[in-house]
Each structure stands twice: as structure tokens, then as C-alpha cells.
PDB file of C-alpha atoms and ligand atoms in Angstrom:
ATOM      1  CA  MET A   8      -7.129 -56.816 119.440  1.00  0.00           C
ATOM      2  CA  SER A   9      -6.429 -54.820 122.562  1.00  0.00           C
ATOM      3  CA  ALA A  10      -5.406 -51.184 122.383  1.00  0.00           C
ATOM      4  CA  PHE A  11      -1.699 -50.316 122.355  1.00  0.00           C
ATOM      5  CA  VAL A  12      -0.972 -48.595 125.673  1.00  0.00           C
ATOM      6  CA  VAL A  13       1.942 -46.241 126.308  1.00  0.00           C
ATOM      7  CA  ALA A  14       2.577 -45.414 129.978  1.00  0.00           C
ATOM      8  CA  ILE A  15       4.494 -42.217 130.723  1.00  0.00           C
ATOM      9  CA  ASP A  16       5.456 -41.555 134.333  1.00  0.00           C
ATOM     10  CA  GLY A  17       7.755 -39.122 136.076  1.00  0.00           C
ATOM     11  CA  PRO A  18       7.940 -36.130 138.395  1.00  0.00           C
ATOM     12  CA  ALA A  19       6.392 -32.681 137.916  1.00  0.00           C
ATOM     13  CA  ALA A  20       7.557 -30.759 134.836  1.00  0.00           C
ATOM     14  CA  ALA A  21       9.654 -33.629 133.453  1.00  0.00           C
ATOM     15  CA  GLY A  22       7.895 -33.064 130.123  1.00  0.00           C
ATOM     16  CA  LYS A  23       5.322 -35.881 130.278  1.00  0.00           C
ATOM     17  CA  GLY A  24       2.349 -33.921 128.948  1.00  0.00           C
ATOM     18  CA  THR A  25       4.331 -32.280 126.164  1.00  0.00           C
ATOM     19  CA  LEU A  26       5.665 -35.653 125.008  1.00  0.00           C
ATOM     20  CA  ALA A  27       2.306 -37.423 125.386  1.00  0.00           C
ATOM     21  CA  ARG A  28       0.498 -34.848 123.238  1.00  0.00           C
ATOM     22  CA  ARG A  29       3.146 -35.058 120.489  1.00  0.00           C
ATOM     23  CA  LEU A  30       3.046 -38.858 120.469  1.00  0.00           C
ATOM     24  CA  ALA A  31      -0.766 -38.977 120.502  1.00  0.00           C
ATOM     25  CA  GLU A  32      -0.792 -36.746 117.438  1.00  0.00           C
ATOM     26  CA  ALA A  33       1.941 -38.683 115.625  1.00  0.00           C
ATOM     27  CA  PHE A  34       0.339 -42.100 116.194  1.00  0.00           C
ATOM     28  CA  ASP A  35      -3.308 -40.946 116.227  1.00  0.00           C
ATOM     29  CA  PHE A  36      -3.696 -42.336 119.762  1.00  0.00           C
ATOM     30  CA  ALA A  37      -5.988 -41.092 122.530  1.00  0.00           C
ATOM     31  CA  TYR A  38      -4.403 -39.290 125.502  1.00  0.00           C
ATOM     32  CA  LEU A  39      -5.303 -39.155 129.187  1.00  0.00           C
ATOM     33  CA  ASP A  40      -3.505 -36.748 131.515  1.00  0.00           C
ATOM     34  CA  THR A  41      -4.194 -38.591 134.787  1.00  0.00           C
ATOM     35  CA  GLY A  42      -2.785 -35.717 136.843  1.00  0.00           C
ATOM     36  CA  SER A  43      -5.777 -33.677 135.701  1.00  0.00           C
ATOM     37  CA  LEU A  44      -8.046 -36.111 137.585  1.00  0.00           C
ATOM     38  CA  TYR A  45      -6.222 -35.504 140.891  1.00  0.00           C
ATOM     39  CA  ARG A  46      -6.142 -31.787 140.124  1.00  0.00           C
ATOM     40  CA  ALA A  47      -9.901 -31.793 139.434  1.00  0.00           C
ATOM     41  CA  VAL A  48     -10.560 -33.455 142.806  1.00  0.00           C
ATOM     42  CA  ALA A  49      -8.391 -30.783 144.461  1.00  0.00           C
ATOM     43  CA  LEU A  50     -10.162 -27.990 142.598  1.00  0.00           C
ATOM     44  CA  ALA A  51     -13.598 -29.308 143.590  1.00  0.00           C
ATOM     45  CA  LEU A  52     -12.489 -29.292 147.234  1.00  0.00           C
ATOM     46  CA  LEU A  53     -11.003 -25.788 146.984  1.00  0.00           C
ATOM     47  CA  ARG A  54     -14.207 -24.506 145.348  1.00  0.00           C
ATOM     48  CA  ALA A  55     -16.219 -26.130 148.137  1.00  0.00           C
ATOM     49  CA  GLY A  56     -14.114 -24.134 150.626  1.00  0.00           C
ATOM     50  CA  ASN A  57     -12.326 -27.238 151.923  1.00  0.00           C
ATOM     51  CA  PRO A  58      -8.551 -26.792 151.438  1.00  0.00           C
ATOM     52  CA  GLN A  59      -7.704 -29.339 154.176  1.00  0.00           C
ATOM     53  CA  PRO A  60      -9.993 -32.294 153.510  1.00  0.00           C
ATOM     54  CA  THR A  61     -10.036 -35.530 155.465  1.00  0.00           C
ATOM     55  CA  GLU A  62      -9.453 -38.696 153.452  1.00  0.00           C
ATOM     56  CA  ALA A  63     -13.192 -39.499 153.581  1.00  0.00           C
ATOM     57  CA  GLN A  64     -14.093 -36.049 152.233  1.00  0.00           C
ATOM     58  CA  ALA A  65     -11.502 -36.256 149.464  1.00  0.00           C
ATOM     59  CA  ALA A  66     -12.635 -39.770 148.500  1.00  0.00           C
ATOM     60  CA  THR A  67     -16.244 -38.555 148.296  1.00  0.00           C
ATOM     61  CA  ALA A  68     -15.119 -35.709 146.024  1.00  0.00           C
ATOM     62  CA  ALA A  69     -13.171 -38.196 143.853  1.00  0.00           C
ATOM     63  CA  ALA A  70     -16.143 -40.566 143.545  1.00  0.00           C
ATOM     64  CA  ALA A  71     -18.378 -37.650 142.491  1.00  0.00           C
ATOM     65  CA  LEU A  72     -15.762 -36.177 140.173  1.00  0.00           C
ATOM     66  CA  ASP A  73     -17.053 -33.679 137.617  1.00  0.00           C
ATOM     67  CA  LEU A  74     -14.878 -34.349 134.558  1.00  0.00           C
ATOM     68  CA  GLY A  75     -15.807 -30.879 133.286  1.00  0.00           C
ATOM     69  CA  LEU A  76     -13.386 -29.507 135.885  1.00  0.00           C
ATOM     70  CA  THR A  77     -10.457 -31.064 133.977  1.00  0.00           C
ATOM     71  CA  GLY A  78     -10.921 -28.252 131.438  1.00  0.00           C
ATOM     72  CA  ASP A  79     -11.026 -25.458 134.036  1.00  0.00           C
ATOM     73  CA  ALA A  80      -8.354 -22.740 133.822  1.00  0.00           C
ATOM     74  CA  ALA A  81      -7.728 -22.930 137.594  1.00  0.00           C
ATOM     75  CA  LEU A  82      -6.682 -26.573 137.182  1.00  0.00           C
ATOM     76  CA  ARG A  83      -3.081 -25.498 136.473  1.00  0.00           C
ATOM     77  CA  ASP A  84      -2.733 -23.184 139.504  1.00  0.00           C
ATOM     78  CA  GLU A  85       0.074 -24.105 141.914  1.00  0.00           C
ATOM     79  CA  ALA A  86      -2.468 -24.202 144.761  1.00  0.00           C
ATOM     80  CA  THR A  87      -4.479 -26.811 142.862  1.00  0.00           C
ATOM     81  CA  GLY A  88      -1.331 -28.832 142.074  1.00  0.00           C
ATOM     82  CA  ASN A  89      -0.197 -28.756 145.684  1.00  0.00           C
ATOM     83  CA  LEU A  90      -3.546 -29.954 147.061  1.00  0.00           C
ATOM     84  CA  ALA A  91      -3.671 -32.532 144.230  1.00  0.00           C
ATOM     85  CA  SER A  92      -0.457 -34.087 145.510  1.00  0.00           C
ATOM     86  CA  VAL A  93      -1.876 -34.136 149.062  1.00  0.00           C
ATOM     87  CA  VAL A  94      -5.122 -35.908 148.080  1.00  0.00           C
ATOM     88  CA  ALA A  95      -3.162 -38.187 145.725  1.00  0.00           C
ATOM     89  CA  ALA A  96      -1.419 -39.643 148.795  1.00  0.00           C
ATOM     90  CA  MET A  97      -4.791 -40.824 150.161  1.00  0.00           C
ATOM     91  CA  PRO A  98      -5.428 -44.489 149.231  1.00  0.00           C
ATOM     92  CA  ARG A  99      -9.216 -44.077 149.044  1.00  0.00           C
ATOM     93  CA  VAL A 100      -8.847 -41.246 146.543  1.00  0.00           C
ATOM     94  CA  ARG A 101      -6.567 -43.382 144.357  1.00  0.00           C
ATOM     95  CA  THR A 102      -9.025 -46.283 144.513  1.00  0.00           C
ATOM     96  CA  ALA A 103     -11.912 -44.005 143.511  1.00  0.00           C
ATOM     97  CA  LEU A 104     -10.012 -42.916 140.374  1.00  0.00           C
ATOM     98  CA  LEU A 105      -8.631 -46.329 139.395  1.00  0.00           C
ATOM     99  CA  GLY A 106     -11.538 -47.738 137.374  1.00  0.00           C
ATOM    100  CA  LEU A 107     -11.838 -44.682 135.177  1.00  0.00           C
ATOM    101  CA  GLN A 108      -8.128 -44.807 134.270  1.00  0.00           C
ATOM    102  CA  ARG A 109      -8.154 -48.546 133.522  1.00  0.00           C
ATOM    103  CA  ASP A 110     -11.263 -48.152 131.369  1.00  0.00           C
ATOM    104  CA  VAL A 111      -9.491 -45.563 129.230  1.00  0.00           C
ATOM    105  CA  ALA A 112      -6.501 -47.915 128.832  1.00  0.00           C
ATOM    106  CA  VAL A 113      -8.683 -50.845 127.814  1.00  0.00           C
ATOM    107  CA  ASN A 114     -11.158 -48.882 125.675  1.00  0.00           C
ATOM    108  CA  PRO A 115      -9.515 -45.696 124.381  1.00  0.00           C
ATOM    109  CA  PRO A 116     -11.993 -42.882 123.682  1.00  0.00           C
ATOM    110  CA  GLY A 117     -12.874 -42.365 120.029  1.00  0.00           C
ATOM    111  CA  GLY A 118     -12.170 -46.012 119.240  1.00  0.00           C
ATOM    112  CA  LYS A 119      -8.465 -45.215 118.760  1.00  0.00           C
ATOM    113  CA  ALA A 120      -6.022 -48.098 118.238  1.00  0.00           C
ATOM    114  CA  GLY A 121      -3.821 -46.884 121.068  1.00  0.00           C
ATOM    115  CA  VAL A 122      -3.753 -44.618 124.095  1.00  0.00           C
ATOM    116  CA  ILE A 123      -1.143 -42.718 126.048  1.00  0.00           C
ATOM    117  CA  LEU A 124      -1.607 -42.223 129.780  1.00  0.00           C
ATOM    118  CA  ASP A 125       0.692 -39.963 131.746  1.00  0.00           C
ATOM    119  CA  GLY A 126       1.031 -39.734 135.497  1.00  0.00           C
ATOM    120  CA  ARG A 127       3.013 -41.195 138.370  1.00  0.00           C
ATOM    121  CA  ASP A 128       1.874 -44.826 138.613  1.00  0.00           C
ATOM    122  CA  ILE A 129       0.661 -45.804 135.144  1.00  0.00           C
ATOM    123  CA  GLY A 130       3.407 -48.377 134.516  1.00  0.00           C
ATOM    124  CA  THR A 131       3.418 -49.683 138.094  1.00  0.00           C
ATOM    125  CA  VAL A 132      -0.257 -49.724 139.165  1.00  0.00           C
ATOM    126  CA  ILE A 133      -2.773 -48.510 136.606  1.00  0.00           C
ATOM    127  CA  TYR A 134      -1.621 -50.535 133.606  1.00  0.00           C
ATOM    128  CA  PRO A 135       1.519 -52.633 134.252  1.00  0.00           C
ATOM    129  CA  GLU A 136       0.685 -54.642 131.098  1.00  0.00           C
ATOM    130  CA  ALA A 137       1.570 -51.634 128.893  1.00  0.00           C
ATOM    131  CA  PRO A 138       4.002 -52.744 126.148  1.00  0.00           C
ATOM    132  CA  VAL A 139       5.814 -49.403 126.350  1.00  0.00           C
ATOM    133  CA  LYS A 140       6.643 -47.676 129.629  1.00  0.00           C
ATOM    134  CA  LEU A 141       8.613 -44.456 129.649  1.00  0.00           C
ATOM    135  CA  PHE A 142       9.929 -42.832 132.813  1.00  0.00           C
ATOM    136  CA  LEU A 143      10.872 -39.203 132.283  1.00  0.00           C
ATOM    137  CA  THR A 144      13.150 -37.450 134.737  1.00  0.00           C
ATOM    138  CA  ALA A 145      15.014 -34.145 134.863  1.00  0.00           C
ATOM    139  CA  SER A 146      16.927 -32.327 137.569  1.00  0.00           C
ATOM    140  CA  VAL A 147      14.938 -30.194 140.005  1.00  0.00           C
ATOM    141  CA  ASP A 148      16.710 -27.109 138.633  1.00  0.00           C
ATOM    142  CA  ALA A 149      15.762 -27.900 135.037  1.00  0.00           C
ATOM    143  CA  ARG A 150      12.148 -28.581 135.990  1.00  0.00           C
ATOM    144  CA  ALA A 151      11.851 -25.444 138.124  1.00  0.00           C
ATOM    145  CA  ALA A 152      13.286 -23.364 135.269  1.00  0.00           C
ATOM    146  CA  ARG A 153      10.655 -24.808 132.888  1.00  0.00           C
ATOM    147  CA  ARG A 154       7.751 -23.970 135.191  1.00  0.00           C
ATOM    148  CA  TYR A 155       9.243 -20.508 135.746  1.00  0.00           C
ATOM    149  CA  LEU A 156       9.447 -19.852 132.005  1.00  0.00           C
ATOM    150  CA  GLU A 157       5.865 -21.041 131.546  1.00  0.00           C
ATOM    151  CA  LEU A 158       4.665 -18.497 134.103  1.00  0.00           C
ATOM    152  CA  VAL A 159       6.789 -15.685 132.673  1.00  0.00           C
ATOM    153  CA  ASP A 160       5.415 -16.492 129.203  1.00  0.00           C
ATOM    154  CA  LYS A 161       1.901 -16.114 130.607  1.00  0.00           C
ATOM    155  CA  GLY A 162       2.870 -12.733 132.029  1.00  0.00           C
ATOM    156  CA  VAL A 163       2.686 -14.030 135.609  1.00  0.00           C
ATOM    157  CA  ARG A 164       5.267 -12.831 138.111  1.00  0.00           C
ATOM    158  CA  ALA A 165       7.130 -15.825 139.469  1.00  0.00           C
ATOM    159  CA  ASP A 166       9.803 -16.592 142.042  1.00  0.00           C
ATOM    160  CA  LEU A 167      12.239 -19.259 140.866  1.00  0.00           C
ATOM    161  CA  ASP A 168      13.362 -20.219 144.394  1.00  0.00           C
ATOM    162  CA  GLN A 169       9.771 -20.693 145.506  1.00  0.00           C
ATOM    163  CA  ILE A 170       8.942 -22.813 142.453  1.00  0.00           C
ATOM    164  CA  ARG A 171      12.024 -24.957 143.058  1.00  0.00           C
ATOM    165  CA  ALA A 172      11.021 -25.475 146.712  1.00  0.00           C
ATOM    166  CA  GLU A 173       7.449 -26.413 145.736  1.00  0.00           C
ATOM    167  CA  ILE A 174       8.634 -28.902 143.118  1.00  0.00           C
ATOM    168  CA  ALA A 175      11.043 -30.486 145.605  1.00  0.00           C
ATOM    169  CA  ALA A 176       8.253 -30.748 148.205  1.00  0.00           C
ATOM    170  CA  ARG A 177       5.895 -32.317 145.657  1.00  0.00           C
ATOM    171  CA  ASP A 178       8.619 -34.791 144.560  1.00  0.00           C
ATOM    172  CA  ALA A 179       9.130 -35.835 148.175  1.00  0.00           C
ATOM    173  CA  ARG A 180       5.378 -36.294 148.729  1.00  0.00           C
ATOM    174  CA  ASP A 181       4.884 -38.209 145.472  1.00  0.00           C
ATOM    175  CA  ALA A 182       7.907 -40.498 145.938  1.00  0.00           C
ATOM    176  CA  GLY A 183       7.536 -40.950 149.695  1.00  0.00           C
ATOM    177  CA  ARG A 184       3.884 -41.943 149.973  1.00  0.00           C
ATOM    178  CA  ALA A 185       2.952 -45.503 150.871  1.00  0.00           C
ATOM    179  CA  THR A 186       0.329 -46.004 148.149  1.00  0.00           C
ATOM    180  CA  ALA A 187       1.443 -46.012 144.496  1.00  0.00           C
ATOM    181  CA  PRO A 188       4.575 -43.898 145.026  1.00  0.00           C
ATOM    182  CA  LEU A 189       6.329 -42.264 142.103  1.00  0.00           C
ATOM    183  CA  LYS A 190       8.830 -44.814 140.836  1.00  0.00           C
ATOM    184  CA  ALA A 191       9.939 -46.301 137.563  1.00  0.00           C
ATOM    185  CA  ALA A 192       8.652 -49.765 136.653  1.00  0.00           C
ATOM    186  CA  ASP A 193      11.478 -52.313 136.368  1.00  0.00           C
ATOM    187  CA  ASP A 194      10.936 -52.556 132.618  1.00  0.00           C
ATOM    188  CA  ALA A 195      10.520 -48.797 131.964  1.00  0.00           C
ATOM    189  CA  TYR A 196      12.800 -46.852 129.623  1.00  0.00           C
ATOM    190  CA  LEU A 197      14.443 -44.057 131.612  1.00  0.00           C
ATOM    191  CA  LEU A 198      14.766 -40.751 129.774  1.00  0.00           C
ATOM    192  CA  ASP A 199      16.592 -37.925 131.527  1.00  0.00           C
ATOM    193  CA  THR A 200      15.337 -34.786 129.790  1.00  0.00           C
ATOM    194  CA  SER A 201      17.460 -32.252 131.736  1.00  0.00           C
ATOM    195  CA  ASN A 202      19.553 -31.482 128.678  1.00  0.00           C
ATOM    196  CA  LEU A 203      17.237 -32.708 125.955  1.00  0.00           C
ATOM    197  CA  GLY A 204      14.970 -30.555 123.815  1.00  0.00           C
ATOM    198  CA  ILE A 205      11.352 -31.513 123.228  1.00  0.00           C
ATOM    199  CA  GLU A 206      12.145 -32.788 119.693  1.00  0.00           C
ATOM    200  CA  ASP A 207      14.970 -35.033 120.961  1.00  0.00           C
ATOM    201  CA  VAL A 208      12.746 -36.612 123.599  1.00  0.00           C
ATOM    202  CA  PHE A 209       9.965 -37.074 121.045  1.00  0.00           C
ATOM    203  CA  ALA A 210      12.327 -38.750 118.540  1.00  0.00           C
ATOM    204  CA  LYS A 211      13.626 -41.212 121.149  1.00  0.00           C
ATOM    205  CA  ALA A 212      10.142 -42.097 122.375  1.00  0.00           C
ATOM    206  CA  LYS A 213       8.805 -42.478 118.838  1.00  0.00           C
ATOM    207  CA  THR A 214      11.560 -44.969 117.981  1.00  0.00           C
ATOM    208  CA  ILE A 215      10.847 -47.006 121.131  1.00  0.00           C
ATOM    209  CA  ILE A 216       7.119 -47.191 120.314  1.00  0.00           C
ATOM    210  CA  GLU A 217       7.685 -48.070 116.662  1.00  0.00           C
ATOM    211  CA  LYS A 218       9.993 -50.936 117.656  1.00  0.00           C
ATOM    212  CA  ALA A 219       7.522 -52.254 120.231  1.00  0.00           C
ATOM    213  CA  ARG A 220       4.606 -52.032 117.812  1.00  0.00           C
ATOM    214  CA  GLY A 221       6.595 -53.963 115.254  1.00  0.00           C
ATOM    215  CA  THR A 222       7.153 -56.811 117.657  1.00  0.00           C
ATOM    216  CA  GLN A 223       3.646 -56.813 119.112  1.00  0.00           C
ATOM    217  CA  ALA A 224       1.825 -59.211 116.848  1.00  0.00           C
TER     218      ALA A 224
HETATM  219  O1  CDP B  13       1.852 -31.316 135.805  1.00  0.00           O
HETATM  220  P1  CDP B  13       2.543 -31.836 137.035  1.00  0.00           P
HETATM  221  O2  CDP B  13       3.534 -32.907 136.708  1.00  0.00           O
HETATM  222  O3  CDP B  13       3.057 -30.777 137.915  1.00  0.00           O
HETATM  223  O4  CDP B  13       1.448 -32.547 137.940  1.00  0.00           O
HETATM  224  P2  CDP B  13       0.263 -33.440 137.468  1.00  0.00           P
HETATM  225  O5  CDP B  13       0.731 -34.540 136.599  1.00  0.00           O
HETATM  226  O6  CDP B  13      -0.821 -32.567 136.955  1.00  0.00           O
HETATM  227  O7  CDP B  13      -0.215 -34.125 138.835  1.00  0.00           O
HETATM  228  C1  CDP B  13      -0.614 -33.370 139.961  1.00  0.00           C
HETATM  229  C2  CDP B  13      -0.417 -34.254 141.201  1.00  0.00           C
HETATM  230  O8  CDP B  13      -1.286 -35.393 141.088  1.00  0.00           O
HETATM  231  C3  CDP B  13       0.980 -34.835 141.324  1.00  0.00           C
HETATM  232  O9  CDP B  13       1.831 -34.062 142.144  1.00  0.00           O
HETATM  233  C4  CDP B  13       0.756 -36.185 141.960  1.00  0.00           C
HETATM  234  O10 CDP B  13       0.791 -36.106 143.359  1.00  0.00           O
HETATM  235  C5  CDP B  13      -0.656 -36.553 141.592  1.00  0.00           C
HETATM  236  N1  CDP B  13      -0.710 -37.640 140.599  1.00  0.00           N
HETATM  237  C6  CDP B  13      -0.622 -38.944 141.054  1.00  0.00           C
HETATM  238  O11 CDP B  13      -0.427 -39.164 142.245  1.00  0.00           O
HETATM  239  N2  CDP B  13      -0.759 -39.984 140.210  1.00  0.00           N
HETATM  240  C7  CDP B  13      -0.949 -39.789 138.902  1.00  0.00           C
HETATM  241  N3  CDP B  13      -1.106 -40.844 138.086  1.00  0.00           N
HETATM  242  C8  CDP B  13      -1.015 -38.457 138.399  1.00  0.00           C
HETATM  243  C9  CDP B  13      -0.878 -37.407 139.274  1.00  0.00           C
HETATM  244  O1  CDP B  14       3.575 -32.970 132.178  1.00  0.00           O
HETATM  245  P1  CDP B  14       4.793 -32.526 132.945  1.00  0.00           P
HETATM  246  O2  CDP B  14       4.467 -31.795 134.203  1.00  0.00           O
HETATM  247  O3  CDP B  14       5.756 -33.644 133.202  1.00  0.00           O
HETATM  248  O4  CDP B  14       5.612 -31.510 132.033  1.00  0.00           O
HETATM  249  P2  CDP B  14       5.143 -30.586 130.805  1.00  0.00           P
HETATM  250  O5  CDP B  14       4.005 -29.748 131.246  1.00  0.00           O
HETATM  251  O6  CDP B  14       4.971 -31.407 129.576  1.00  0.00           O
HETATM  252  O7  CDP B  14       6.450 -29.705 130.565  1.00  0.00           O
HETATM  253  C1  CDP B  14       6.799 -28.650 131.407  1.00  0.00           C
HETATM  254  C2  CDP B  14       7.463 -27.564 130.598  1.00  0.00           C
HETATM  255  O8  CDP B  14       8.769 -27.977 130.215  1.00  0.00           O
HETATM  256  C3  CDP B  14       6.726 -27.164 129.314  1.00  0.00           C
HETATM  257  O9  CDP B  14       6.722 -25.761 129.229  1.00  0.00           O
HETATM  258  C4  CDP B  14       7.581 -27.751 128.210  1.00  0.00           C
HETATM  259  O10 CDP B  14       7.543 -26.972 127.049  1.00  0.00           O
HETATM  260  C5  CDP B  14       8.963 -27.749 128.831  1.00  0.00           C
HETATM  261  N1  CDP B  14       9.833 -28.817 128.329  1.00  0.00           N
HETATM  262  C6  CDP B  14      11.110 -28.525 127.944  1.00  0.00           C
HETATM  263  O11 CDP B  14      11.488 -27.377 128.026  1.00  0.00           O
HETATM  264  N2  CDP B  14      11.981 -29.500 127.503  1.00  0.00           N
HETATM  265  C7  CDP B  14      11.581 -30.768 127.436  1.00  0.00           C
HETATM  266  N3  CDP B  14      12.419 -31.716 127.006  1.00  0.00           N
HETATM  267  C8  CDP B  14      10.259 -31.077 127.844  1.00  0.00           C
HETATM  268  C9  CDP B  14       9.402 -30.076 128.291  1.00  0.00           C
END
């Protein structure tokens, strides 16, 4: 029997990772944060002193990806996220990372019965066969406020206007690119989390998955 795949897509700070981790725990599923792959490619390039790579250079970095970088503290830096969204617009980079993501969907690590992948194109490109596709959205203001609070919690000084501008720029790049743009699959459940707490989003998603699992014989 094939693994049960849950695809979670949506823009930056919509709450994808938070929801995916909660669901993975509740259902004992594996979890892959696909954004961390693009971030790791960006971090490798930054560490190599190449903040403005050509597509060929970025594709080479993606093909040689060191998965150890996905655990690096600098992965979450805004600079890494911004370059990640630049290299993510390069078709050859996306192709280099495709096989790895599909493999995880087909054969979840740890032999788990299911797997949750979060990103931008899981339901549209990476695994359109997924029986459950969730598309999380939230207003730019709500998402900027979340990132701001995260930084303040970490004791980092942050500028809300700058964060809002960076999120809006990343949204435009992610949704406007030609290859695998950010968009909801036709059969995705849309969840606007602007005014929903983490528990509310989790409860809705859990119900959707339980229903789908019941009907997937
Ligand atoms: O955490 P946040 O939502 O800010 O970003 P992320 O999920 O870590 O992804 C970083 C960047 O990678 C995004 O801005 C996207 O451009 C890109 N990405 C993508 O193109 N496709 C994916 N499946 C995942 C991430
Ligand atoms: O993975 P993604 O970039 O979509 O978002 P995240 O990292 O899961 O969530 C960004 C921040 O928003 C985290 O600090 C969450 O705790 C917070 N959040 C929230 O306040 N309300 C929600 N409904 C979901 C997430």
C-alpha cells in the first residue's frame, strides 16, 4: 500500500511548518520541509561567497546539496530565505531537487505510513496524486506580524515595515515565476489563517485528513 501523502502549500509565514509538525506528530507521519532544501542551496552559495549565482552555478549547488545544511542555524536567516526564493525561480534548480522530494513522498523515511510535505508546489508539481492538499494563506500583515514576533522572541531587533516589504517581494517572486509558481491546486482545501489560532488550523486539517483516510481504501 502506498504511503498517505499530505501536501501543504502556501506563502511565507502562512503557518505551513507549524501545522505540518503538529500533524506529523498526531498521525505519526514523516515530515519534509521542502523550503529547507531551497534554503540549503542558498546557504551553500552564500558560504561559497556567491550571493548572485547564475542558473548553472545554482543548479550545480543543488545537485551537490549537502543535506546537513538543512540543520544549520543560518538556514532561517532572511538573507538565506531571500536568496532561496531567487534560486527557486530557476528551472534547473527545481529539476535538481525534484527526485529527492518525490522519493520522500513515495517512500517516507522511517517506514512511516504517511508523510507530510510542505512548500509551494507540492500539490501542483511534486505530488499531485496526494489525497489531501491544503493551501494555507494569510494576509501579508498577519504574516509579517508573525515573523516579527518570532524575531522579537529570539531577542533580535526587527523592523516590521521591512519584514512586510520582504514578504511581499517574496510572494511576488514565488507567485510570478514561470516554473512551478505558488498557486493552489484545483482540488486543494483553502485555509485562510489570518484570524485563526494554531489549534484551530490544526483541528480543521486533522478532520480533513481523517475523512480522507477513511475513504481511502
Ligand atoms: O519559511 P518560509 O515560508 O518563509 O519559506 P520556505 O518555505 O523556507 O521557502 C524558502 C523559499 O524557497 C520560498 O520563498 C520559495 O521561493 C522557495 N520554495 C519553493 O519555491 N518551492 C518549495 N516547494 C519550497 C520553497
Ligand atoms: O512554514 P511557514 O513559513 O508557512 O510558517 P510557520 O513558520 O509555520 O509559522 C510562522 C509563525 O506564525 C510561527 O511563529 C507560528 O507560531 C505563527 N503562527 C500563528 O501565529 N498562527 C497560525 N495560525 C500559524 C502560525
